[in-house]
Amino acid sequence: MLTVIATMKTEFSMDNLAFELNTEHCVSNNGSTITNQNAGNVCTDDCNGSHIDTPNSDGQPTEGTIPEDGISNRSTSRLHVLKKLRPSHGMLLALVGALFFTGVDITVELATAEVEPFLVLSLYPTVIILLSLGSIIAQRTVPPRTAKPIGFLIISQRTVPPGTAKPIGFLIICGGFYAAGATFITLAISKMPVGDAVSIMNSLPIFAGAFGWIILKQPLRIIDIFFSILCIVGVTLIARPTFIFSRNDASVDLDAHEEFIGAMYALGSAVSFALSFITGKVLQGLEVRLNYILLSNSSLTFVCNAIICSASGLWTAPSPPHYWAIVFAPGFLEVFAQLTAFWAFQIERAVIVSIILTSEIIFTFALQILFIHITPHWYSAIGATFIIISCVGMATRKDEPAESVRDGTA
């Protein structure tokens, strides 16, 4: 449920590159490309395409070159395609990140079944605070050359801390929006099936695109408007307001009312996380370290909900005792999710990682059925499908040098 701000430095992962190293390319006048895998040889072309293959030491055309009949080596072509289709490390990391995010959703659902949502929000952020502080201390005490091997703690290698008033102000704003989003989504999960709540929350790219267009003057495609409408339809199918979907039974109406309130909370979380994402883009431009953003977000979440617990007298020990582990589990899983998502964005294209992270919705519904024994309504299934299509459509814009991930940075 958090929005991670990551920097994507590579367009493709190393596993997706085939025959690039130690390879030369020649282009003939008719536009055909000739590949020579012998770095010492020189491709020749008599400008009419009559001699486009390069022989090896035995006088035979080298593998991967185009012979005189214009037909390339088929086995080489097949191998190239297979290597392109093979999942990269970045894709696998994104998939693991989606599973960790799903773990956050499910453990919050289990925790709020017995513990007050505000108490849950006052406890698990302490784990993120401690790990973020450990990362900051490590960055300040470990020399730069030895920082990289401590990859678990060193989340970002950026060297500019938030030392001026401007970054600190944006950190507070970003943390405030994040705290609101985390609170809204936890309340939503406590009132409606977790799969429905997570599906609505994942509509945040739609709001992020709109706010980016309004606040940061980012371009908005016409097709994005279509995806936004499709997303709204999906949210409506999941929320199923009674003024559109009539219910006959009074008890069913009461449950529907609670779920509708939960859907509004989930929608509020999507808006809050989108605003946190936009503020995070500003912090990214100011070169603020990621662990400072995580520390600010989790600290403000803890402080706001601790105040609510103190004012409402909600401070109690989780019961039964094993709920202590369930309450603190979302903090660990959130950190793992953000780390894996961050690393995925380092070695894979942003569009691929964003699409894979959307599978969190599918995993959440699957675990909801297996462990919580709640089968989603077919309206919810259709609505979630519409939201997934909208998120994938919004993600297929041209990759930017820097993108954000769900952190709730969702």
JSON list of N, CA and C in Angstrom, two decimals, residues 11 219 221 350-351 393-403:
[
{"chain": "A", "resi": 11, "resn": "GLU", "atom": "N", "xyz": [16.84, 0.06, -20.24]},
{"chain": "A", "resi": 11, "resn": "GLU", "atom": "CA", "xyz": [15.66, -0.22, -21.05]},
{"chain": "A", "resi": 11, "resn": "GLU", "atom": "C", "xyz": [15.35, -1.70, -21.09]},
{"chain": "A", "resi": 219, "resn": "PRO", "atom": "N", "xyz": [1.91, 15.21, -20.18]},
{"chain": "A", "resi": 219, "resn": "PRO", "atom": "CA", "xyz": [0.95, 14.97, -21.27]},
{"chain": "A", "resi": 219, "resn": "PRO", "atom": "C", "xyz": [-0.10, 13.94, -20.89]},
{"chain": "A", "resi": 221, "resn": "ARG", "atom": "N", "xyz": [-2.87, 11.47, -22.83]},
{"chain": "A", "resi": 221, "resn": "ARG", "atom": "CA", "xyz": [-3.33, 10.99, -24.13]},
{"chain": "A", "resi": 221, "resn": "ARG", "atom": "C", "xyz": [-4.85, 10.88, -24.15]},
{"chain": "A", "resi": 350, "resn": "ALA", "atom": "N", "xyz": [10.15, 0.05, -17.30]},
{"chain": "A", "resi": 350, "resn": "ALA", "atom": "CA", "xyz": [9.09, 0.45, -16.37]},
{"chain": "A", "resi": 350, "resn": "ALA", "atom": "C", "xyz": [7.74, -0.12, -16.77]},
{"chain": "A", "resi": 351, "resn": "VAL", "atom": "N", "xyz": [7.44, -0.14, -18.06]},
{"chain": "A", "resi": 351, "resn": "VAL", "atom": "CA", "xyz": [6.13, -0.61, -18.50]},
{"chain": "A", "resi": 351, "resn": "VAL", "atom": "C", "xyz": [5.93, -2.08, -18.15]},
{"chain": "A", "resi": 393, "resn": "GLY", "atom": "N", "xyz": [-3.28, -0.28, -19.65]},
{"chain": "A", "resi": 393, "resn": "GLY", "atom": "CA", "xyz": [-3.34, 0.71, -20.71]},
{"chain": "A", "resi": 393, "resn": "GLY", "atom": "C", "xyz": [-2.62, 1.99, -20.34]},
{"chain": "A", "resi": 394, "resn": "MET", "atom": "N", "xyz": [-2.78, 2.42, -19.09]},
{"chain": "A", "resi": 394, "resn": "MET", "atom": "CA", "xyz": [-2.09, 3.65, -18.64]},
{"chain": "A", "resi": 394, "resn": "MET", "atom": "C", "xyz": [-0.58, 3.42, -18.56]},
{"chain": "A", "resi": 395, "resn": "ALA", "atom": "N", "xyz": [-0.17, 2.18, -18.31]},
{"chain": "A", "resi": 395, "resn": "ALA", "atom": "CA", "xyz": [1.26, 1.89, -18.17]},
{"chain": "A", "resi": 395, "resn": "ALA", "atom": "C", "xyz": [1.97, 1.81, -19.50]},
{"chain": "A", "resi": 396, "resn": "THR", "atom": "N", "xyz": [1.23, 1.63, -20.59]},
{"chain": "A", "resi": 396, "resn": "THR", "atom": "CA", "xyz": [1.87, 1.42, -21.89]},
{"chain": "A", "resi": 396, "resn": "THR", "atom": "C", "xyz": [2.21, 2.72, -22.58]},
{"chain": "A", "resi": 397, "resn": "ARG", "atom": "N", "xyz": [2.40, 3.77, -21.83]},
{"chain": "A", "resi": 397, "resn": "ARG", "atom": "CA", "xyz": [2.93, 5.00, -22.41]},
{"chain": "A", "resi": 397, "resn": "ARG", "atom": "C", "xyz": [4.43, 4.86, -22.56]},
{"chain": "A", "resi": 398, "resn": "LYS", "atom": "N", "xyz": [5.06, 5.78, -23.28]},
{"chain": "A", "resi": 398, "resn": "LYS", "atom": "CA", "xyz": [6.50, 5.71, -23.49]},
{"chain": "A", "resi": 398, "resn": "LYS", "atom": "C", "xyz": [7.21, 5.80, -22.16]},
{"chain": "A", "resi": 399, "resn": "ASP", "atom": "N", "xyz": [8.20, 4.92, -21.94]},
{"chain": "A", "resi": 399, "resn": "ASP", "atom": "CA", "xyz": [8.93, 4.92, -20.68]},
{"chain": "A", "resi": 399, "resn": "ASP", "atom": "C", "xyz": [9.60, 6.25, -20.45]},
{"chain": "A", "resi": 400, "resn": "GLU", "atom": "N", "xyz": [9.49, 6.73, -19.21]},
{"chain": "A", "resi": 400, "resn": "GLU", "atom": "CA", "xyz": [10.16, 7.96, -18.82]},
{"chain": "A", "resi": 400, "resn": "GLU", "atom": "C", "xyz": [11.44, 7.59, -18.08]},
{"chain": "A", "resi": 401, "resn": "PRO", "atom": "N", "xyz": [12.39, 8.54, -17.95]},
{"chain": "A", "resi": 401, "resn": "PRO", "atom": "CA", "xyz": [13.62, 8.22, -17.23]},
{"chain": "A", "resi": 401, "resn": "PRO", "atom": "C", "xyz": [13.39, 7.83, -15.78]},
{"chain": "A", "resi": 402, "resn": "ALA", "atom": "N", "xyz": [12.30, 8.29, -15.20]},
{"chain": "A", "resi": 402, "resn": "ALA", "atom": "CA", "xyz": [12.01, 7.95, -13.82]},
{"chain": "A", "resi": 402, "resn": "ALA", "atom": "C", "xyz": [10.54, 7.68, -13.66]},
{"chain": "A", "resi": 403, "resn": "GLU", "atom": "N", "xyz": [10.22, 6.65, -12.91]},
{"chain": "A", "resi": 403, "resn": "GLU", "atom": "CA", "xyz": [8.82, 6.28, -12.71]},
{"chain": "A", "resi": 403, "resn": "GLU", "atom": "C", "xyz": [8.61, 5.95, -11.25]}
]
